[in-house]
Short mmCIF file of C-alpha atoms and ligand atoms in Angstrom, two decimals:
data_model
loop_
_atom_site.label_atom_id
_atom_site.label_comp_id
_atom_site.label_asym_id
_atom_site.label_seq_id
_atom_site.Cartn_x
_atom_site.Cartn_y
_atom_site.Cartn_z
CA UNK A 1 0.00 0.00 0.00
CA UNK A 2 2.79 2.41 0.90
CA UNK A 3 2.57 6.04 1.92
CA UNK A 4 2.37 7.56 5.35
CA UNK A 5 -0.38 6.59 7.79
CA UNK A 6 -1.33 8.79 10.72
CA UNK A 7 -2.61 6.92 13.78
CA UNK A 8 -4.24 9.61 15.93
CA UNK A 9 -5.46 9.15 19.48
CA UNK A 10 -5.17 10.03 23.12
CA UNK A 11 -2.96 7.05 24.04
CA UNK A 12 -3.57 7.80 27.73
CA UNK A 13 -1.81 5.41 28.12
CA UNK A 14 -0.67 3.17 25.25
CA UNK A 15 -2.16 -0.33 25.59
CA UNK A 16 -1.46 -3.69 23.97
CA UNK A 17 -4.51 -3.00 21.80
CA UNK A 18 -2.88 0.10 20.29
CA UNK A 19 0.39 -1.79 19.99
CA UNK A 20 -1.23 -4.59 18.04
CA UNK A 21 -2.84 -2.15 15.57
CA UNK A 22 0.52 -0.44 15.04
CA UNK A 23 2.42 -3.72 14.53
CA UNK A 24 -0.10 -4.90 11.97
CA UNK A 25 -0.10 -1.56 10.13
CA UNK A 26 3.67 -1.38 9.78
CA UNK A 27 4.03 -3.80 6.86
CA UNK A 28 1.28 -1.93 5.00
CA UNK A 29 2.83 1.55 5.02
CA UNK A 30 6.21 3.20 4.52
CA UNK A 31 5.79 5.00 7.79
CA UNK A 32 3.28 5.18 10.64
CA UNK A 33 3.06 8.43 12.59
CA UNK A 34 1.55 7.96 16.03
CA UNK A 35 -0.06 11.34 16.61
CA UNK A 36 -0.98 12.22 20.18
CA UNK A 37 -3.88 14.65 20.30
CA UNK A 38 -2.97 17.35 22.79
CA UNK A 39 -6.12 19.41 22.72
CA UNK A 40 -8.57 16.68 23.59
CA UNK A 41 -11.35 17.70 25.95
CA UNK A 42 -10.81 14.45 27.80
CA UNK A 43 -8.98 15.00 31.08
CA UNK A 44 -5.82 12.95 30.81
CA UNK A 45 -3.95 11.01 33.48
CA UNK A 46 -0.58 11.31 31.73
CA UNK A 47 0.61 14.62 30.29
CA UNK A 48 1.33 14.56 26.57
CA UNK A 49 5.06 14.62 27.39
CA UNK A 50 4.64 11.55 29.61
CA UNK A 51 2.60 9.72 26.96
CA UNK A 52 5.22 10.46 24.34
CA UNK A 53 8.05 9.45 26.70
CA UNK A 54 6.42 6.06 27.28
CA UNK A 55 5.89 5.49 23.57
CA UNK A 56 9.48 6.49 22.79
CA UNK A 57 10.62 3.74 25.18
CA UNK A 58 8.29 1.16 23.66
CA UNK A 59 9.13 2.05 20.05
CA UNK A 60 12.84 2.67 20.50
CA UNK A 61 14.63 1.42 17.38
CA UNK A 62 11.46 0.86 15.31
CA UNK A 63 12.50 2.56 12.12
CA UNK A 64 9.15 3.08 10.45
CA UNK A 65 7.53 4.71 13.49
CA UNK A 66 7.42 8.39 14.27
CA UNK A 67 5.81 9.80 17.39
CA UNK A 68 4.42 13.32 17.29
CA UNK A 69 1.79 15.55 18.87
CA UNK A 70 -0.82 17.64 17.17
CA UNK A 71 -3.46 20.18 18.01
CA UNK A 72 -6.60 20.77 16.03
CA UNK A 73 -8.20 18.58 13.41
CA UNK A 74 -6.66 15.27 12.40
CA UNK A 75 -7.22 15.98 8.69
CA UNK A 76 -5.29 19.27 8.96
CA UNK A 77 -2.46 17.43 10.64
CA UNK A 78 -2.50 14.77 7.90
CA UNK A 79 -2.26 17.46 5.25
CA UNK A 80 0.71 19.11 6.89
CA UNK A 81 2.45 15.71 7.05
CA UNK A 82 1.57 14.70 3.48
CA UNK A 83 -0.50 11.73 4.64
CA UNK A 84 -3.64 10.48 2.93
CA UNK A 85 -4.44 7.78 5.48
CA UNK A 86 -5.93 7.98 8.95
CA UNK A 87 -5.48 4.69 10.77
CA UNK A 88 -7.95 3.66 13.48
CA UNK A 89 -8.66 0.48 15.42
CA UNK A 90 -12.12 -1.01 15.92
CA UNK A 91 -13.04 -2.98 19.03
CA UNK A 92 -16.06 -5.26 19.40
CA UNK A 93 -19.14 -3.20 18.53
CA UNK A 94 -18.65 -0.32 20.92
CA UNK A 95 -16.33 1.74 18.70
CA UNK A 96 -18.37 1.53 15.53
CA UNK A 97 -20.85 4.43 15.82
CA UNK A 98 -18.26 6.90 16.99
CA UNK A 99 -15.62 5.85 14.48
CA UNK A 100 -18.11 5.82 11.62
CA UNK A 101 -19.34 9.34 12.44
CA UNK A 102 -15.81 10.70 12.69
CA UNK A 103 -14.71 9.05 9.47
CA UNK A 104 -17.70 10.54 7.61
CA UNK A 105 -16.93 13.99 8.97
CA UNK A 106 -13.26 13.64 8.04
CA UNK A 107 -14.25 12.57 4.53
CA UNK A 108 -16.37 15.69 4.22
CA UNK A 109 -13.57 17.91 5.46
CA UNK A 110 -10.86 16.22 3.39
CA UNK A 111 -12.17 14.02 0.55
CA UNK A 112 -8.64 13.00 -0.45
CA UNK A 113 -7.98 11.36 2.92
CA UNK A 114 -9.19 7.83 3.65
CA UNK A 115 -9.74 6.26 7.07
CA UNK A 116 -8.42 2.71 7.28
CA UNK A 117 -9.74 0.50 10.05
CA UNK A 118 -8.04 -2.55 11.48
CA UNK A 119 -10.21 -4.80 13.59
CA UNK A 120 -8.95 -5.35 17.13
CA UNK A 121 -7.42 -8.73 17.69
CA UNK A 122 -9.75 -11.01 19.66
CA UNK A 123 -7.35 -11.07 22.63
CA UNK A 124 -7.26 -7.25 22.80
CA UNK A 125 -10.83 -6.52 21.99
CA UNK A 126 -11.78 -5.56 25.53
CA UNK A 127 -8.65 -3.60 26.39
CA UNK A 128 -9.19 0.12 26.80
CA UNK A 129 -7.05 2.88 28.28
CA UNK A 130 -9.88 3.94 30.59
CA UNK A 131 -10.49 0.45 32.01
CA UNK A 132 -6.75 -0.10 32.45
CA UNK A 133 -6.54 3.18 34.41
CA UNK A 134 -9.50 2.24 36.58
CA UNK A 135 -8.00 -1.15 37.47
CA UNK A 136 -4.54 0.32 38.11
CA UNK A 137 -6.06 3.03 40.32
CA UNK A 138 -7.23 0.28 42.61
CA UNK A 139 -3.75 -1.16 42.86
CA UNK A 140 -4.17 -4.16 40.56
CA UNK A 141 -1.57 -5.04 37.92
CA UNK A 142 -2.53 -4.67 34.28
CA UNK A 143 0.58 -6.45 33.01
CA UNK A 144 -1.12 -8.46 30.30
CA UNK A 145 -2.90 -5.41 28.90
CA UNK A 146 -0.13 -2.82 28.55
CA UNK A 147 3.62 -2.82 27.80
CA UNK A 148 5.81 -3.23 30.92
CA UNK A 149 6.95 0.39 30.98
CA UNK A 150 3.34 1.54 30.94
CA UNK A 151 2.46 -0.79 33.81
CA UNK A 152 5.33 0.66 35.87
CA UNK A 153 4.32 4.22 35.00
CA UNK A 154 0.74 3.49 36.10
CA UNK A 155 1.93 2.04 39.41
CA UNK A 156 4.14 5.07 40.01
CA UNK A 157 1.40 7.49 39.06
CA UNK A 158 -1.09 6.05 41.52
CA UNK A 159 1.50 5.61 44.29
CA UNK A 160 2.32 9.31 44.01
CA UNK A 161 -1.27 10.45 44.09
P1 ADP B 1 -9.33 8.35 21.09
O1 ADP B 1 -9.26 9.17 22.33
O2 ADP B 1 -9.10 9.12 19.83
O3 ADP B 1 -10.49 7.41 20.98
P2 ADP B 1 -7.60 6.19 21.91
O4 ADP B 1 -6.21 6.45 22.38
O5 ADP B 1 -8.57 5.72 22.92
O6 ADP B 1 -8.01 7.50 21.17
O7 ADP B 1 -7.58 5.14 20.71
C1 ADP B 1 -6.92 5.41 19.51
C2 ADP B 1 -7.41 4.43 18.47
O8 ADP B 1 -7.08 3.10 18.86
C3 ADP B 1 -8.91 4.41 18.25
O9 ADP B 1 -9.15 4.14 16.88
C4 ADP B 1 -9.39 3.25 19.08
O10 ADP B 1 -10.59 2.70 18.60
C5 ADP B 1 -8.23 2.30 18.89
N1 ADP B 1 -8.13 1.34 20.00
C6 ADP B 1 -8.19 1.59 21.31
N2 ADP B 1 -8.07 0.45 22.03
C7 ADP B 1 -7.94 -0.56 21.13
C8 ADP B 1 -7.81 -2.00 21.24
N3 ADP B 1 -7.83 -2.61 22.43
N4 ADP B 1 -7.70 -2.72 20.10
C9 ADP B 1 -7.71 -2.08 18.90
N5 ADP B 1 -7.85 -0.74 18.73
C10 ADP B 1 -7.96 0.01 19.83
#
């Protein structure tokens, strides 16, 4: 397929679900830019610097990956980066309505940009950043759901608070 794909999201924090989507997208594109949205209205647990720091550890040495932040609309960011592909992951049925609505709006705003969806792997289908945070907040390990560095960062975050 080639070209540059932009994978936008909050990644608060990165989970094994995100990781799986990224791994599977890599052979399909020349480059995948993981784009952390910094102006989301969602209150975040990790600052954008912390989220990027964690991802830099996880993706250290992965040549086709770039990690960046953006403010504003995803389609505007794609245009500035010369990308015609927005990459998103779809879990079970819960993501569909939201993702469909956003992809239609993005198509309206930027007809030249396509949204590509990869279906969540069965094993990761119920992993979400918000559930992971909720479990970690109560002191339980989420080792099988996030990369090790993210698990440690979650433990530290909730110990400090
Ligand atoms: P947003 O705040 O934009 O929804 P997220 O960081 O929650 O961003 O997710 C980014 C993208 O990754 C979204 O397309 C989301 O559906 C997808 N995603 C999240 N969790 C998983 C998972 N467990 N498996 C596959 N895709 C996922």
